[in-house]
mmCIF file of C-alpha atoms in Angstrom:
data_model
loop_
_atom_site.group_PDB
_atom_site.id
_atom_site.type_symbol
_atom_site.label_atom_id
_atom_site.label_comp_id
_atom_site.label_asym_id
_atom_site.label_seq_id
_atom_site.Cartn_x
_atom_site.Cartn_y
_atom_site.Cartn_z
ATOM 1 C CA MET V 1 -55.405 240.317 -93.795
ATOM 2 C CA VAL V 2 -58.653 241.493 -95.357
ATOM 3 C CA GLY V 3 -57.335 240.722 -98.857
ATOM 4 C CA GLY V 4 -56.437 237.188 -97.808
ATOM 5 C CA GLU V 5 -59.846 236.631 -96.265
ATOM 6 C CA ALA V 6 -61.565 237.916 -99.404
ATOM 7 C CA ALA V 7 -59.453 235.647 -101.606
ATOM 8 C CA ALA V 8 -60.261 232.675 -99.386
ATOM 9 C CA ALA V 9 -63.973 233.510 -99.534
ATOM 10 C CA VAL V 10 -63.859 233.750 -103.335
ATOM 11 C CA GLU V 11 -61.981 230.445 -103.565
ATOM 12 C CA GLU V 12 -64.568 228.799 -101.311
ATOM 13 C CA LEU V 13 -67.397 230.161 -103.463
ATOM 14 C CA VAL V 14 -65.736 228.965 -106.685
ATOM 15 C CA SER V 15 -65.126 225.567 -105.126
ATOM 16 C CA GLY V 16 -68.789 225.323 -104.116
ATOM 17 C CA VAL V 17 -69.967 226.206 -107.626
ATOM 18 C CA ARG V 18 -67.556 223.659 -109.105
ATOM 19 C CA GLN V 19 -68.826 220.957 -106.741
ATOM 20 C CA ALA V 20 -72.449 221.746 -107.610
ATOM 21 C CA ALA V 21 -71.678 221.580 -111.346
ATOM 22 C CA ASP V 22 -69.843 218.273 -110.880
ATOM 23 C CA PHE V 23 -72.826 216.944 -108.904
ATOM 24 C CA ALA V 24 -75.270 218.044 -111.621
ATOM 25 C CA GLU V 25 -73.184 216.465 -114.399
ATOM 26 C CA GLN V 26 -74.389 212.996 -113.423
ATOM 27 C CA PHE V 27 -77.893 213.944 -114.543
ATOM 28 C CA ARG V 28 -76.978 214.826 -118.129
ATOM 29 C CA SER V 29 -78.936 212.797 -120.645
ATOM 30 C CA TYR V 30 -77.002 210.923 -123.304
ATOM 31 C CA SER V 31 -79.014 212.607 -126.058
ATOM 32 C CA GLU V 32 -78.627 216.207 -124.849
ATOM 33 C CA SER V 33 -76.556 218.582 -126.936
ATOM 34 C CA GLU V 34 -74.068 220.829 -125.176
ATOM 35 C CA LYS V 35 -76.448 223.793 -125.538
ATOM 36 C CA GLN V 36 -79.390 221.846 -124.123
ATOM 37 C CA TRP V 37 -77.338 220.525 -121.217
ATOM 38 C CA LYS V 38 -75.897 223.932 -120.300
ATOM 39 C CA ALA V 39 -79.398 225.402 -120.167
ATOM 40 C CA ARG V 40 -80.830 222.494 -118.187
ATOM 41 C CA MET V 41 -77.858 222.460 -115.818
ATOM 42 C CA GLU V 42 -78.405 226.162 -115.136
ATOM 43 C CA PHE V 43 -82.045 225.367 -114.345
ATOM 44 C CA ILE V 44 -81.002 222.543 -111.995
ATOM 45 C CA LEU V 45 -78.253 224.498 -110.236
ATOM 46 C CA ARG V 46 -80.517 227.508 -109.752
ATOM 47 C CA HIS V 47 -83.058 225.420 -107.811
ATOM 48 C CA LEU V 48 -80.862 222.697 -106.309
ATOM 49 C CA PRO V 49 -80.724 224.256 -102.818
ATOM 50 C CA ASP V 50 -84.544 224.195 -102.634
ATOM 51 C CA TYR V 51 -84.872 220.630 -103.933
ATOM 52 C CA ARG V 52 -82.165 218.747 -102.046
ATOM 53 C CA ASP V 53 -83.527 215.471 -100.709
ATOM 54 C CA PRO V 54 -84.061 215.549 -96.951
ATOM 55 C CA PRO V 55 -82.131 212.945 -94.935
ATOM 56 C CA ASP V 56 -85.256 210.777 -94.690
ATOM 57 C CA GLY V 57 -85.711 210.723 -98.479
ATOM 58 C CA GLY V 58 -88.642 212.360 -100.171
ATOM 59 C CA GLY V 59 -87.685 212.531 -103.827
ATOM 60 C CA ARG V 60 -87.353 216.303 -104.066
ATOM 61 C CA LEU V 61 -84.312 215.983 -106.316
ATOM 62 C CA ASP V 62 -86.269 213.680 -108.649
ATOM 63 C CA GLN V 63 -88.980 216.330 -108.813
ATOM 64 C CA LEU V 64 -86.441 219.001 -109.784
ATOM 65 C CA LEU V 65 -84.925 216.765 -112.455
ATOM 66 C CA SER V 66 -88.383 216.065 -113.858
ATOM 67 C CA LEU V 67 -89.218 219.773 -113.940
ATOM 68 C CA SER V 68 -85.932 220.488 -115.706
ATOM 69 C CA MET V 69 -86.764 217.886 -118.363
ATOM 70 C CA VAL V 70 -90.257 219.327 -118.870
ATOM 71 C CA TRP V 71 -88.722 222.759 -119.399
ATOM 72 C CA ALA V 72 -86.003 221.488 -121.758
ATOM 73 C CA ASN V 73 -88.424 219.296 -123.735
ATOM 74 C CA HIS V 74 -90.792 222.220 -124.173
ATOM 75 C CA LEU V 75 -88.024 224.594 -125.224
ATOM 76 C CA PHE V 76 -85.905 222.378 -127.443
ATOM 77 C CA LEU V 77 -88.357 219.750 -128.716
ATOM 78 C CA GLY V 78 -91.641 221.647 -128.753
ATOM 79 C CA CYS V 79 -93.396 219.267 -126.348
ATOM 80 C CA SER V 80 -96.595 220.570 -124.790
ATOM 81 C CA TYR V 81 -97.764 220.016 -121.244
ATOM 82 C CA ASN V 82 -100.509 221.071 -118.878
ATOM 83 C CA LYS V 83 -100.738 224.883 -118.649
ATOM 84 C CA ASP V 84 -100.143 224.956 -114.883
ATOM 85 C CA LEU V 85 -97.034 222.808 -115.222
ATOM 86 C CA LEU V 86 -95.680 224.938 -118.075
ATOM 87 C CA ASP V 87 -96.371 228.112 -116.112
ATOM 88 C CA LYS V 88 -94.436 226.659 -113.169
ATOM 89 C CA VAL V 89 -91.340 225.625 -115.146
ATOM 90 C CA MET V 90 -91.297 228.789 -117.236
ATOM 91 C CA GLY V 91 -91.397 230.819 -114.022
ATOM 92 C CA MET V 92 -88.591 228.731 -112.560
ATOM 93 C CA ALA V 93 -86.543 229.351 -115.721
ATOM 94 C CA ASP V 94 -87.179 233.089 -115.774
ATOM 95 C CA GLY V 95 -83.915 234.811 -116.645
ATOM 96 C CA ILE V 96 -82.166 231.789 -118.146
ATOM 97 C CA GLU V 97 -80.968 232.923 -121.566
ATOM 98 C CA VAL V 98 -80.964 230.363 -124.371
ATOM 99 C CA GLU V 99 -79.974 231.484 -127.858
ATOM 100 C CA ASP V 100 -81.134 230.156 -131.219
ATOM 101 C CA LEU V 101 -84.139 228.193 -130.020
ATOM 102 C CA PRO V 102 -86.003 226.195 -132.635
ATOM 103 C CA GLN V 103 -89.392 227.526 -133.715
ATOM 104 C CA PHE V 104 -92.336 225.129 -133.568
ATOM 105 C CA THR V 105 -95.825 225.259 -135.001
ATOM 106 C CA THR V 106 -98.432 223.752 -132.721
ATOM 107 C CA ARG V 107 -101.111 221.372 -133.887
ATOM 108 C CA SER V 108 -103.736 224.034 -133.164
ATOM 109 C CA GLU V 109 -101.895 226.532 -135.367
ATOM 110 C CA LEU V 110 -101.696 223.997 -138.187
ATOM 111 C CA MET V 111 -105.392 223.227 -137.916
ATOM 112 C CA LYS V 112 -106.313 226.917 -138.038
ATOM 113 C CA LYS V 113 -104.240 227.398 -141.211
ATOM 114 C CA HIS V 114 -105.798 224.299 -142.801
ATOM 115 C CA GLN V 115 -109.345 225.485 -142.018
ATOM 116 C CA SER V 116 -108.750 228.947 -143.522
#
């Protein structure tokens, strides 16, 4: 019996993960590459339980989606944001592995090189 219960528990867990991934899929941007989307979806799924909209509304899911875009834009496009906001999203993304990220030179770095 224990083996059957364990198998049922695993199946329920897999089903829950599949449902969460299917739910998140609706938020994929048309312009996102597969690599960008997989990273952003991991970010969303990691924090989805904490950002589910309450029954009376509240926009928590919109906030999570916005934070995920800030993180992805910073990582993949080199966009810069307020330090506090970047600290927040980078902390939320701690442990998410993304390979072969592009390297960007900031405006400040370019200006320093030009002044030298």
